[in-house]
Amino acid sequence: MSRFLLPLFVLMFAAYRVVAADIALDGDCPPGFELTAGHCELRSLYQMYDSLENAGVGGLKTGLPGYRDGFTPQQIDLGRYLFFDPVLSVDGSVSCASCHQPDKGFADGRGRSIGVKDEPLKRSAPSLWNVAFLNSFFWDGRADSLEQQMLGPLYDTHEMGNSPENLLQTMNGIPAYRKLFAEAWPAEFKFPGAQIRLDQIYTAIVAFQTTLISLNSRYDQYAHGYADALTEREKEGMNVFRSFVARCAECHTPPLFTNQQIAVIGTPEPEGMLFDIGAEKTLNEPSQRGGFKIPSLRNIDLTAPYMHSGRFTTLREAAAFYTGGRGHAVPQGEQLKIHWHIWEPRLTDEELDRLVDFMKTLTDESFKPLEPAQLPSGLLPVHNNTAPTGITLTGEENNE
Amino acid sequence: MNKLIAVVGAIALLAGGFYLGQSKQPAPTVIKVPAEPREKFSSAGAEEVASAPAATVRSLETPTSGELIVVKDGESIQDAVKQASPGAVIKVMPGTYRETVYIDKDNITLSGVIEQGKYPVLEGEGKRNDAILYSGNGVTIENFYITHYKGNGVMGQAGNNYIIRNNFVVDTGVYGIFPQLGKNGIVSHNIISGIEDAAIYVGMSDNVDVVFNQVYESVAGIEIENSRHALVEGNMVYDNTGGILAFITPGLPIKTCGDVIIRNNFVVDNNHENFAIPGSLVSNIPSGTGMLIMACDDVVVENNIITGNKSAGMIFTDFSLATSAATDPDSEPNPNRPKILNNIMRNNGDDPEPMVRAFLATQLEARGPDIVDTVGMDDGCILNPERYRTLGLDKYGECEFASTANVASYTLPEPVPPRSMEDLDKGKLAYYGVCAGCHAYDSRMIGPPARIIQAIYMDDPQAIADYAANPERKREDYPEMPPQSHLDEETRLAAAKFMLNLKN
């Protein structure tokens, strides 16, 4: 088999040499950001509003929670290459984008994600849209920064399977990356022999992740004052959503559609999977058994299946869970402190349909980043088997 | 002789017994006459109010523009709200209105007209969710009779500077009146009954006055939850499971509660059976609770009449009551710095509920107290503690103030202004926040670069603003622009101006 692979590899490498010299980092900020003194700062119409206690939760015209920004355009663009590059995994088979695919709401369409070992992990990959605003990460909230979070997938033997030593060695062995890191951190690469550092890798990936802003949905147009942005049915759905019968907005609170708390709601695992204790482990707190982070509902229509292990295939099923009765899906023998907002709202079929109508108005991909056609490592992107639209076969980004 | 000795001995014994008996009596009551007036109560609210002339206390009003819309029986209130511009007054005539009204605009006055005692009735028929939802700033809702809704009577989701007054809410689901996540509001003169959670529930709010309401036959009368600067005054609170509550609910995004004044209320006979929804926080309230302060800090209780509450008059506690909720490591559980001024308390604790009885048994008591602190705070204070039957107040000192009279209101002397836009250009926010999805300065994205647009439009931002609202295909080599009419005229023009001045 290697007889066939080797020429392919050489060919690929030849292509890489040409490409590597071509790749240069973008000096412009991505959409949604203003370049200010060399740094990209977030700009959004939501910055016209305050929020109570600056908590970033409220109603329609409510300010955003605290967020991460201020990276340079070059750091952001370097992060984009790293994000799509399978060279970050131990065997070159998986990139960040494998589980966070731009065309699948930066999730992967699976109930449970698949890593380098080709077998399902314990939980689903959360969407990366609007992670700039989040203050805890993973379904059980066990990381409190994106930097800390990415150590999970990078070095978990089941996810990307790499090690810090190997990652550093790999990156420093790729001249194209050394050049790009020098563009992103010119001062630190002034001296000959300067090496790529782990914290630079992490920072670049965070810089990219925090540009995945989705705040221009039709719901947002309504929130900013354009009443016709939503249909009558969608408005009905919005009123069910924020009503104190369905109570969705009590936890999925605007403007982010999460209040970033952990809640025990007692959703079922897929058939045959053991009960996941969730945040009980993180917090070492038995009353949080089965607790998971409340996910944002922005772009939720793009990220089926739903819940931490993907038990529900449609938004309709996910919504219907909440009207099934308090604790109805809790396995026998489990004593959970089910959240007080989980009750028996007796939503009608029409109301569930309207809720789904409303949740679909939270879709906005207008700032979706372009996927690089070639990667500095010379490897091919692995997250899509077919060339995604917007990228030509010759490789250059088709942004025309 | 012997007899005499015996008599003397008996007298000596008696005297000794008397002496011993005497020494078991409490120390004589010492009545203190203060030599100097006490300090005035100080709080952020005091400053806010001190800065305003006395006549303007609670002077909050919804700004009006002169626009008047009258809704008659048989018409839809929501249609009027749709038609209304900020500043409009919507007058609703007596009649029956079967709808959910939602107000997502600023400065709307929704005002019922009362004729010969007849109110406009919002009728939920047991099938509609909430009667009135609002998310705009400066909303007034007054003079309605709201009944038979499944969710709330009036519910706010954010929205500052609100006034909810003179409404009846009867037999309506979960909360009667529920402003949430807003700042600066008044809830006054409402009459609310038959609510399976709280008649009035102020959740995650700042600067609220809950005054002169009548609340009864509900699980909780008035709840102040995860809020700061709240005044609960002059309310008639009776026949509820629990009368007035100030507490932290764990697991909410805003995690503090404090600076709450509860004064001049009647808190009477709150002995209703607890009919709360299982799992809700109030399902843990013992029937017969006059006041419950759970984890909320700096609560002042002053001049209330608290009588006939069968479990206890006043309970200060931590989360040990909230057994149904998961623990939140970020919520501080203690009711710090409780301040109990003078109150009238009588006939409380006469027939405690089993849960309270069990707690009392651990204290070797059978009757419920007027005041109990289950934590035993050491930073609390009380005036004239000898007047009450108390438990757990051993470490309380004497309050340094006797009145909160200089806090006339916790509402603000001026309405909360919109966020200052001094350093923010709306056009810039719209350009980067919306337009930049398709336009960059120099490079080609989905739409043409700003530089090209600058060359075409030069100094005519209005033309760009107009085009953006109603675009038509102009260039063969670019896709047609989607209309941006969702941005109002002013915002489009500001964005166009910004785009024309863009330098990079």
JSON list of C-alpha atoms in Angstrom, two decimals, chain B residues 18 62 132 136 150 170 176 217 277 330 335 429 495:
[
{"chain": "B", "resi": 18, "resn": "PHE", "atom": "CA", "xyz": [-37.48, 32.14, 98.19]},
{"chain": "B", "resi": 62, "resn": "THR", "atom": "CA", "xyz": [-44.00, 56.84, 31.78]},
{"chain": "B", "resi": 132, "resn": "ILE", "atom": "CA", "xyz": [-49.23, 40.79, 29.79]},
{"chain": "B", "resi": 136, "resn": "GLY", "atom": "CA", "xyz": [-39.62, 47.53, 26.80]},
{"chain": "B", "resi": 150, "resn": "LYS", "atom": "CA", "xyz": [-51.83, 29.60, 33.30]},
{"chain": "B", "resi": 170, "resn": "VAL", "atom": "CA", "xyz": [-57.14, 36.64, 40.56]},
{"chain": "B", "resi": 176, "resn": "GLY", "atom": "CA", "xyz": [-49.41, 37.47, 39.83]},
{"chain": "B", "resi": 217, "resn": "GLU", "atom": "CA", "xyz": [-54.69, 33.26, 49.53]},
{"chain": "B", "resi": 277, "resn": "ILE", "atom": "CA", "xyz": [-46.11, 23.20, 42.41]},
{"chain": "B", "resi": 330, "resn": "ASP", "atom": "CA", "xyz": [-21.41, 30.75, 44.00]},
{"chain": "B", "resi": 335, "resn": "PRO", "atom": "CA", "xyz": [-28.68, 36.06, 55.84]},
{"chain": "B", "resi": 429, "resn": "LEU", "atom": "CA", "xyz": [-21.86, 49.49, 15.51]},
{"chain": "B", "resi": 495, "resn": "ALA", "atom": "CA", "xyz": [-24.01, 53.34, 9.08]}
]
